[in-house]
PDB file of C-alpha atoms in Angstrom:
ATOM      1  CA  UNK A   1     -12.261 -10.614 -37.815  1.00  0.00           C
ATOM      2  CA  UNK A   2     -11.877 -10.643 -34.135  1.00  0.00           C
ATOM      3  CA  UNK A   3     -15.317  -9.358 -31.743  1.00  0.00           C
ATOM      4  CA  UNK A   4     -14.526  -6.965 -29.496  1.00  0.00           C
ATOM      5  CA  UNK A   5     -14.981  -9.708 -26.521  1.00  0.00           C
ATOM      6  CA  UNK A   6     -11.879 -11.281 -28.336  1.00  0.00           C
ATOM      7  CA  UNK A   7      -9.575  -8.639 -28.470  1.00  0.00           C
ATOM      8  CA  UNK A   8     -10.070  -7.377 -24.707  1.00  0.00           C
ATOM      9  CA  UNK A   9      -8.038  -8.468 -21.906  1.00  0.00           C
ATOM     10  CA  UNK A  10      -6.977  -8.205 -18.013  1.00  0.00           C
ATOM     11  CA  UNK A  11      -3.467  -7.168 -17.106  1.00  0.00           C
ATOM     12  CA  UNK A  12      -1.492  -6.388 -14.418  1.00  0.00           C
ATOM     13  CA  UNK A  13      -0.106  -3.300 -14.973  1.00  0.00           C
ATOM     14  CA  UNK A  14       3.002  -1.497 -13.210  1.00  0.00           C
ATOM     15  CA  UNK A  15       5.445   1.710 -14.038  1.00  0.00           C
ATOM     16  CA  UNK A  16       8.740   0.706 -15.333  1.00  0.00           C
ATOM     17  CA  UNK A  17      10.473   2.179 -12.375  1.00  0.00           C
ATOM     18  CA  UNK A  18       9.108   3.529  -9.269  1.00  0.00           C
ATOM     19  CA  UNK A  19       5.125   2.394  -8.405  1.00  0.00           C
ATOM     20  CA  UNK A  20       2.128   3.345 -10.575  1.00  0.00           C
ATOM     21  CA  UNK A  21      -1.395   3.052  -8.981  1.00  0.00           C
ATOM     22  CA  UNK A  22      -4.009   5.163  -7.350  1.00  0.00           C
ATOM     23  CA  UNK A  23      -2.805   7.966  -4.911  1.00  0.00           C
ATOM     24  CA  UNK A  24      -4.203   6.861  -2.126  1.00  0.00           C
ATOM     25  CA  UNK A  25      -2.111   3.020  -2.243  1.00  0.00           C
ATOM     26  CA  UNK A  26       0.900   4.816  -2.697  1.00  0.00           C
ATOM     27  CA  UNK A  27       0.665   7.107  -0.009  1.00  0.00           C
ATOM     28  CA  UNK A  28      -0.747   4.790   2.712  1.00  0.00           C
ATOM     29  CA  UNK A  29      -4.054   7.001   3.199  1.00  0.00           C
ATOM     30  CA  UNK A  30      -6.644   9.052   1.720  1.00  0.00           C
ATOM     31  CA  UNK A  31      -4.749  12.319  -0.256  1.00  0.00           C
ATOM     32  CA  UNK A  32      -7.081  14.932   0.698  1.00  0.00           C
ATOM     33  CA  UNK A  33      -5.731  18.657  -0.380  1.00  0.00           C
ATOM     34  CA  UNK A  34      -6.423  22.048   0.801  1.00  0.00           C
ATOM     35  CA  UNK A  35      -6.885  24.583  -0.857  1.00  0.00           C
ATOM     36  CA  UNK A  36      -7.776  28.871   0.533  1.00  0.00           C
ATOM     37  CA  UNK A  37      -9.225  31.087  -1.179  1.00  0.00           C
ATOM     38  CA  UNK A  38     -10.121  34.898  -0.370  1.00  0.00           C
ATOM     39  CA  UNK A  39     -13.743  36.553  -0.403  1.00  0.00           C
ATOM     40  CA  UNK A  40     -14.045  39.908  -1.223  1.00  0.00           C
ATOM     41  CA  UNK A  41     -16.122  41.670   1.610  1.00  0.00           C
ATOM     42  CA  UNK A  42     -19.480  41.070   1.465  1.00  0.00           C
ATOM     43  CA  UNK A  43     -21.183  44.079  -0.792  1.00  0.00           C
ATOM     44  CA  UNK A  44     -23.067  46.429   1.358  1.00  0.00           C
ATOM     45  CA  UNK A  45     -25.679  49.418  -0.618  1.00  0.00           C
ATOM     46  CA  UNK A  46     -23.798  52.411  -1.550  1.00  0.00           C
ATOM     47  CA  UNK A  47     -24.319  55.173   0.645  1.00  0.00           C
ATOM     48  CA  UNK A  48     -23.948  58.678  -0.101  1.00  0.00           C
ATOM     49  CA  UNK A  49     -23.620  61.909   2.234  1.00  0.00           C
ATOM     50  CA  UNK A  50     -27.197  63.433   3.220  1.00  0.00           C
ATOM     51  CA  UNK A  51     -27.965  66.221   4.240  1.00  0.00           C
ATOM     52  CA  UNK A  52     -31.078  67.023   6.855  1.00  0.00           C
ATOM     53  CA  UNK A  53     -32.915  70.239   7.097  1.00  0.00           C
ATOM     54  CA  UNK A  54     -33.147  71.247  10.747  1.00  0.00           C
ATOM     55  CA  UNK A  55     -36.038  73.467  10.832  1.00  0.00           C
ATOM     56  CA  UNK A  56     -36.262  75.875  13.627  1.00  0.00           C
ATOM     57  CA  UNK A  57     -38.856  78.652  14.888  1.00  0.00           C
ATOM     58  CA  UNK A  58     -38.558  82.236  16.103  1.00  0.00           C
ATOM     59  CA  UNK A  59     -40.446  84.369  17.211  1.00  0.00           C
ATOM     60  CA  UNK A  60     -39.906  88.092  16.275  1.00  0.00           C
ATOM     61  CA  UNK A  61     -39.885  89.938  19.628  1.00  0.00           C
ATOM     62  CA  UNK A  62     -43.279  91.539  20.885  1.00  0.00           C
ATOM     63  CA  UNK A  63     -45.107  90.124  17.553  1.00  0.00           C
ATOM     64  CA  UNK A  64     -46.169  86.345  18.938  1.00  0.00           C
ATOM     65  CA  UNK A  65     -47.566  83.930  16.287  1.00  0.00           C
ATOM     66  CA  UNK A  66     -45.121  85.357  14.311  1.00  0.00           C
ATOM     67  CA  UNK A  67     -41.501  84.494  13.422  1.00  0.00           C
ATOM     68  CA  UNK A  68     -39.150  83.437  10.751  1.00  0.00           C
ATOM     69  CA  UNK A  69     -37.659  79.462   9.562  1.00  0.00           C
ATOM     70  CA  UNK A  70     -33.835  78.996  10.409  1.00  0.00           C
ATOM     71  CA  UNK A  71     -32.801  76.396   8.391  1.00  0.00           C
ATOM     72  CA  UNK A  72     -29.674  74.269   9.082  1.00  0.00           C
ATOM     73  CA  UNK A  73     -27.848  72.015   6.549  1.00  0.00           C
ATOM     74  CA  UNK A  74     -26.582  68.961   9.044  1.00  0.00           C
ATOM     75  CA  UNK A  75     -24.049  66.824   6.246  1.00  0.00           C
ATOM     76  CA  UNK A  76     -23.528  63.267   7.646  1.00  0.00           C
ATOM     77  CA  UNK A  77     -22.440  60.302   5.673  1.00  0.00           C
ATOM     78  CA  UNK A  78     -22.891  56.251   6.261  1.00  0.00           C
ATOM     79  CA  UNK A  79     -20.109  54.241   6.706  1.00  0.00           C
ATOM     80  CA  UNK A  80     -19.021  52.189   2.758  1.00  0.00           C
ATOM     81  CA  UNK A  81     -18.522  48.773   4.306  1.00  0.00           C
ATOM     82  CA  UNK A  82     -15.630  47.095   5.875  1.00  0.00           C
ATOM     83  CA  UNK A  83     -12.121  46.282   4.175  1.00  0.00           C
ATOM     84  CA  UNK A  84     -12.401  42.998   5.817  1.00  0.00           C
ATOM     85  CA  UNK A  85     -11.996  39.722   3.634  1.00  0.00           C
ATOM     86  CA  UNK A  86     -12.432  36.362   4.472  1.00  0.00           C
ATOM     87  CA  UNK A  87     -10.856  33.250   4.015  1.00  0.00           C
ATOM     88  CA  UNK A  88     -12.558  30.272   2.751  1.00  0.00           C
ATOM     89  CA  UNK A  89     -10.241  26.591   3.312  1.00  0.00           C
ATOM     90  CA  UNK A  90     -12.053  24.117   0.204  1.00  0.00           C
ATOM     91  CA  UNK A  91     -10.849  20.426   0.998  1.00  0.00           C
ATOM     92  CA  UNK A  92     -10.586  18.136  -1.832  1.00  0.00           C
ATOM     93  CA  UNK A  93     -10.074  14.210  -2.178  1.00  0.00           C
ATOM     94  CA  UNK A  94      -8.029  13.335  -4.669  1.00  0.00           C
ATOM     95  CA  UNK A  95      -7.674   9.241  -3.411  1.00  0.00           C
ATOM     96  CA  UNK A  96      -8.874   8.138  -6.367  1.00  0.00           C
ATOM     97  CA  UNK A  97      -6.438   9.341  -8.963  1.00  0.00           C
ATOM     98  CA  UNK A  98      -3.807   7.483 -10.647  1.00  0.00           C
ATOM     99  CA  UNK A  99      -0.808   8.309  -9.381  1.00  0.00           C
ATOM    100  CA  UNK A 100       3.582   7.430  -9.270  1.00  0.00           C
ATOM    101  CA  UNK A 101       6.449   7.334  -7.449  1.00  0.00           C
ATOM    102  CA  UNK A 102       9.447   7.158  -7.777  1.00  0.00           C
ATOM    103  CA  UNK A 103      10.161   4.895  -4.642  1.00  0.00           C
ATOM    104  CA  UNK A 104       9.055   1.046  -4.985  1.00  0.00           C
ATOM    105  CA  UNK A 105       6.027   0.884  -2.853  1.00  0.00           C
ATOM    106  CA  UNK A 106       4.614  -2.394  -1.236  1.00  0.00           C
ATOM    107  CA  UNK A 107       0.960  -2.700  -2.702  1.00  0.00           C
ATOM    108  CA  UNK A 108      -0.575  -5.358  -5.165  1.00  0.00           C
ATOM    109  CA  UNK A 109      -0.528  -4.022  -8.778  1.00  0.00           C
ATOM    110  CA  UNK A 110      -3.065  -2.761 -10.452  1.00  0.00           C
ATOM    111  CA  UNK A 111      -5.139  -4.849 -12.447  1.00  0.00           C
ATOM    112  CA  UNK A 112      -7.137  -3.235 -15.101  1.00  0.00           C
ATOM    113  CA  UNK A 113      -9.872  -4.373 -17.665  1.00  0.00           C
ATOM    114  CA  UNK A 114      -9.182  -3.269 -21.597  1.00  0.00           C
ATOM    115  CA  UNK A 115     -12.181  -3.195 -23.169  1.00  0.00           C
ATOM    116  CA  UNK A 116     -12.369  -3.498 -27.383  1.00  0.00           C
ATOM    117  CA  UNK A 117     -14.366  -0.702 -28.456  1.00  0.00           C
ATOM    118  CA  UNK A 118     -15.195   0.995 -31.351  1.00  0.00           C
ATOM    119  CA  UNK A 119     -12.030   3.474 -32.211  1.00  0.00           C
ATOM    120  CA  UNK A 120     -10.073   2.210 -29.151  1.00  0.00           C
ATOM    121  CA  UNK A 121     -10.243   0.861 -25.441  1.00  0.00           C
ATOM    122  CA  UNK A 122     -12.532   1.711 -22.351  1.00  0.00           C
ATOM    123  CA  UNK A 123     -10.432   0.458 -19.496  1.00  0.00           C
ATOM    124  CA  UNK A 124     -11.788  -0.566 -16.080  1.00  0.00           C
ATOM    125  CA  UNK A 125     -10.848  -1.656 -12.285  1.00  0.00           C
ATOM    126  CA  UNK A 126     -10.354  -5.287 -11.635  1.00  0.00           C
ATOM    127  CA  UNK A 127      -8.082  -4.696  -8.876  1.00  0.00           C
ATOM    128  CA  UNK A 128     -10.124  -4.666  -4.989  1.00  0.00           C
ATOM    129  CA  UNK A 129      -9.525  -1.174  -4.625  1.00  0.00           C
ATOM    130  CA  UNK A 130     -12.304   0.446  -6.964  1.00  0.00           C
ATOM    131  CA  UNK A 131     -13.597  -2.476  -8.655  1.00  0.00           C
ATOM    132  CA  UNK A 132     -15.625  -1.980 -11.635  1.00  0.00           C
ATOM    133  CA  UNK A 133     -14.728   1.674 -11.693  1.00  0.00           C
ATOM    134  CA  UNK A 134     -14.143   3.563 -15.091  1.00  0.00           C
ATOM    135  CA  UNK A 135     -10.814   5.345 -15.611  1.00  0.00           C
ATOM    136  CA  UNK A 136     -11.311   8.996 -16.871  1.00  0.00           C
ATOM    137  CA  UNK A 137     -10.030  12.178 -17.439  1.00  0.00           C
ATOM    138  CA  UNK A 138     -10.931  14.083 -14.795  1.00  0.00           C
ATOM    139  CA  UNK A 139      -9.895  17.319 -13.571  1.00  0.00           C
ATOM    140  CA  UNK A 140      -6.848  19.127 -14.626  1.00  0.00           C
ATOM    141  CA  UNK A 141      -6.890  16.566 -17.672  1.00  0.00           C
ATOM    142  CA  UNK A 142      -5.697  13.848 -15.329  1.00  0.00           C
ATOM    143  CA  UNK A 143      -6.786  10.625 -14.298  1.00  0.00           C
ATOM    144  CA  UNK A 144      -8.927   8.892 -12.673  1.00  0.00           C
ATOM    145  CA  UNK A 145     -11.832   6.192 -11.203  1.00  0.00           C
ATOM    146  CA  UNK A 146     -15.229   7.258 -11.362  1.00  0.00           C
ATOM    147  CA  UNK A 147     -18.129   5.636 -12.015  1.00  0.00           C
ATOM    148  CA  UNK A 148     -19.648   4.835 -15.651  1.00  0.00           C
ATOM    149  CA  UNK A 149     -22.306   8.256 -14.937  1.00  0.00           C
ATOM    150  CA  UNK A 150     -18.955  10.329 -15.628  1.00  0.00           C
ATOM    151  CA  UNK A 151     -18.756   8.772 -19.503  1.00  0.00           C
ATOM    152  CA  UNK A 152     -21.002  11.959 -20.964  1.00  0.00           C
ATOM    153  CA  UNK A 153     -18.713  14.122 -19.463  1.00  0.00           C
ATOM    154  CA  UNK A 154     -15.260  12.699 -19.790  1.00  0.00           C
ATOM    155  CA  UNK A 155     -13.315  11.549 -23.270  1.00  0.00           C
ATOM    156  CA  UNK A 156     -11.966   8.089 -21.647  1.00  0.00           C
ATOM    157  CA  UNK A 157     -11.089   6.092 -24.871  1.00  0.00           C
ATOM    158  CA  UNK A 158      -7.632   5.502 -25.106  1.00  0.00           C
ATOM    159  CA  UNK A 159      -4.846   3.682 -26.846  1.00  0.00           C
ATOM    160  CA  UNK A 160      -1.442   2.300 -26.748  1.00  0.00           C
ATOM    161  CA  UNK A 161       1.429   3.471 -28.284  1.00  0.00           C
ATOM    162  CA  UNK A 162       5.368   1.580 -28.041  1.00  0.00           C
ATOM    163  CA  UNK A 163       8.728   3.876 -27.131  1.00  0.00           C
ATOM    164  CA  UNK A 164       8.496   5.524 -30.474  1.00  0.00           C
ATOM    165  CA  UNK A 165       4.881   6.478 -29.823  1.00  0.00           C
ATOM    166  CA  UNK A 166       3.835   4.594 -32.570  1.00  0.00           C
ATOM    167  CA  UNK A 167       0.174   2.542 -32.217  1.00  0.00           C
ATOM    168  CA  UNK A 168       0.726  -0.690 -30.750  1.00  0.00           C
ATOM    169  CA  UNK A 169      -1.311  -3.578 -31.015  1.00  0.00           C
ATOM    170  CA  UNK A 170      -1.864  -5.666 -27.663  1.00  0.00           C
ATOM    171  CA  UNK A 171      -3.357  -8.732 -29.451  1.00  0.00           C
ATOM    172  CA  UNK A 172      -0.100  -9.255 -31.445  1.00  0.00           C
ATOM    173  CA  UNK A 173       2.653  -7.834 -28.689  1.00  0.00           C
ATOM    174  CA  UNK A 174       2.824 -10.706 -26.617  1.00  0.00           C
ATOM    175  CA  UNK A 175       1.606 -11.502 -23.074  1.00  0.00           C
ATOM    176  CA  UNK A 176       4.464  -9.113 -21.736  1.00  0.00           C
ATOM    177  CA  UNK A 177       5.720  -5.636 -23.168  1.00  0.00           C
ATOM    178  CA  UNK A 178       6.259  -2.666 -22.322  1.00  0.00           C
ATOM    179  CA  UNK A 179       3.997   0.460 -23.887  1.00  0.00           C
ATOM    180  CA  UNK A 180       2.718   3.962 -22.985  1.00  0.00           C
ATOM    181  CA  UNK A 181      -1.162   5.206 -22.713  1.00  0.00           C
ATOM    182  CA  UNK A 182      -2.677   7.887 -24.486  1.00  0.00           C
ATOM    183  CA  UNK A 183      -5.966   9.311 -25.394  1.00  0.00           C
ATOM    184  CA  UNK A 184      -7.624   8.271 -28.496  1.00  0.00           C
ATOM    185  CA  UNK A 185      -6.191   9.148 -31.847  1.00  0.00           C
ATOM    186  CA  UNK A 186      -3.511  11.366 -29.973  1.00  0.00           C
ATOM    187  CA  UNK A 187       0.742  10.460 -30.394  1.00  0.00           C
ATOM    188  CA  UNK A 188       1.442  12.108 -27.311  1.00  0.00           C
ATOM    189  CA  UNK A 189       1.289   9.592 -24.149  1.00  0.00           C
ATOM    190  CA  UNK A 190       0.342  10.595 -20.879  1.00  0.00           C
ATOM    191  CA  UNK A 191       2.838  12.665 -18.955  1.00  0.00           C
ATOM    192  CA  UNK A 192       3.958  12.996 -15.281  1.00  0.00           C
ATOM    193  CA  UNK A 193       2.659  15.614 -13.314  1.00  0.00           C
ATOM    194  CA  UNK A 194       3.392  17.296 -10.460  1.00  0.00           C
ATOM    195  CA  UNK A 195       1.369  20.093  -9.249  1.00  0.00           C
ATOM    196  CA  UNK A 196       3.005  23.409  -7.898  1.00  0.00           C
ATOM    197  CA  UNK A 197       1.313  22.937  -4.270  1.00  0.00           C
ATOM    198  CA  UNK A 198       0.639  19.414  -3.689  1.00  0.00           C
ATOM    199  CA  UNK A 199       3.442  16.621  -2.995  1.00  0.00           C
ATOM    200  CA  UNK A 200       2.360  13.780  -5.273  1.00  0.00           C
ATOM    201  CA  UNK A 201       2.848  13.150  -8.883  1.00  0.00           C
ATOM    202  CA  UNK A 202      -0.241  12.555 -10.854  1.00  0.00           C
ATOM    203  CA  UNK A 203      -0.484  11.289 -14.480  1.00  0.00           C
ATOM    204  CA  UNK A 204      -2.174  13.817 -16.976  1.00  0.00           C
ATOM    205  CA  UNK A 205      -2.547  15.240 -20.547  1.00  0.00           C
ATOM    206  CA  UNK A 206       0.278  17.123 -20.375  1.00  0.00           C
ATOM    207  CA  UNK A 207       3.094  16.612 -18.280  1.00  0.00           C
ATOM    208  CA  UNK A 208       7.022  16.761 -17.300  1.00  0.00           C
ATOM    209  CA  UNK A 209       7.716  13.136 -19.655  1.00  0.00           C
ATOM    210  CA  UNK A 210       6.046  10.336 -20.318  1.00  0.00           C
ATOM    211  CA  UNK A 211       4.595   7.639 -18.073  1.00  0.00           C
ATOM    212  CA  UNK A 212       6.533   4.105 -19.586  1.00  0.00           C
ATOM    213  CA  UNK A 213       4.794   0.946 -18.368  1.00  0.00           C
ATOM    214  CA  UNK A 214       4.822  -2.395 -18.218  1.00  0.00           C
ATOM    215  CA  UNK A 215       1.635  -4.535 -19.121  1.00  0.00           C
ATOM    216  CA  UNK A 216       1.525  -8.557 -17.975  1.00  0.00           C
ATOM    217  CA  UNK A 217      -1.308 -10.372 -19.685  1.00  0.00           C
ATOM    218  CA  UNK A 218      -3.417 -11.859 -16.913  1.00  0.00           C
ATOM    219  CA  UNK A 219      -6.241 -13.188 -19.318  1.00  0.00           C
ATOM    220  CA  UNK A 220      -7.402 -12.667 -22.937  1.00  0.00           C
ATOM    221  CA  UNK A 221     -11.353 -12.734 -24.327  1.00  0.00           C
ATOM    222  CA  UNK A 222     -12.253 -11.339 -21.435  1.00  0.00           C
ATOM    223  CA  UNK A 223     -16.109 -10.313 -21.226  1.00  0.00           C
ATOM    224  CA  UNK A 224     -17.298  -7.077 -19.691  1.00  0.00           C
ATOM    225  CA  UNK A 225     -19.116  -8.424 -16.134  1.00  0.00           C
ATOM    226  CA  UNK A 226     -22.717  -7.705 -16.544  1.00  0.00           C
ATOM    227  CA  UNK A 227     -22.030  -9.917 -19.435  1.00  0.00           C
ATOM    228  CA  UNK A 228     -20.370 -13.299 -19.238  1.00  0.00           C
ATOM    229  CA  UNK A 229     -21.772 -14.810 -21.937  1.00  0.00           C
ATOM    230  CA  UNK A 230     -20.603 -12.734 -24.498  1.00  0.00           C
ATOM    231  CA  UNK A 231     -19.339 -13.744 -27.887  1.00  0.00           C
TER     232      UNK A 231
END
């Protein structure tokens, strides 16, 4: 029976049509979004209306030392606070998620590492641009590099699936084929996203239709790179 070592592999992978690879190759920059949000005004005590006691004296006329209390009710009342809110701008970077187009876009494929694990495969940066990184799901179910601290957080075992999104097997497919990604034990393959306020298509959970790909066979019994020596 095969080790995991011998069923792993590097591959160049690219989208069928258009450009698949991390947001920030396909759009020439970092992708940094905006994003406002309103504070309520800041909470002030609750004030009520008061009332002092103005306490006066009179003398009765022709009796001194003595006289009577006029009291006066003064009502007065602190102000509740302000109306005012406030605007708070939250910048985000979202460089590092994978990401299409639907344009071809001049940058070297992506190269990732499919790691043989238990139940399915861990897959990994080879290309320069976030070498050694992790691919996750990351926020909004989408994803992502990150580095291997995020693995307690994030499910990021995955598998491949052919048109049909049937379980395909890489070690018997070929060097070349086409295929779709999805998460473990799941028959739905990662979907095309595109989020109401930002202009760039992302590649999630659930999307507008599937991402189809192409996968290129760079090298097979490939070894993780801490170790080489694997068997």
């Amino acid at each position: 029976m095969p080790t995991h070592r011998q069923r792993s592999f590097i591959a160049e992978v690219t989208a069928q049509s258009g450009t698949f690879h991390f947001l920030d190759q396909l759009h020439g920059g970092p992708v940094i979004l905006e994003t406002t949000e309103i504070q309520p005004p800041a909470k002030r005590p609750k004030t009520f209306p008061y009332f002092a006691f103005m306490r006066g004296f009179r003398g009765r006329p022709g009796k001194p030392g003595k006289g009577v209390f006029r009291g006066v009710l003064v009502a007065s009342q602190m102000p509740h606070g302000s109306n005012d809110r406030r605007e708070k701008v939250k910048r985000y970077n979202d460089s590092h998620y994978l990401g299409h187009r639907a344009e071809t876009v001049d940058v070297p494929p992506l190269h990732l590492y499919f790691r043989s694990v238990e139940n399915g495969y861990r897959l990994y940066v080879r290309s320069k641009v976030r070498f050694g990184k992790a691919i996750f799901m990351l926020s909004e179910q989408c994803l992502g590099a990150a580095t291997h601290e995020s693995e307690g957080r994030y499910a990021n075992l995955f598998h491949l699936l052919n048109a049909d999104n049937q379980m395909l097997d890489p070690t018997v497919a070929g060097d070349s084929f086409t295929f779709r990604l999805a998460q473990v034990n799941q028959n739905t393959p990662f979907q095309l996203r595109t989020f109401k306020k930002a202009a760039y298509t992302y590649i999630c959970a659930e999307g507008e239709g599937p991402l189809e790909l192409n996968m290129r066979i760079l090298q097979r019994n490939a070894p993780y790179l801490s170790n080489p020596g694997e068997v």
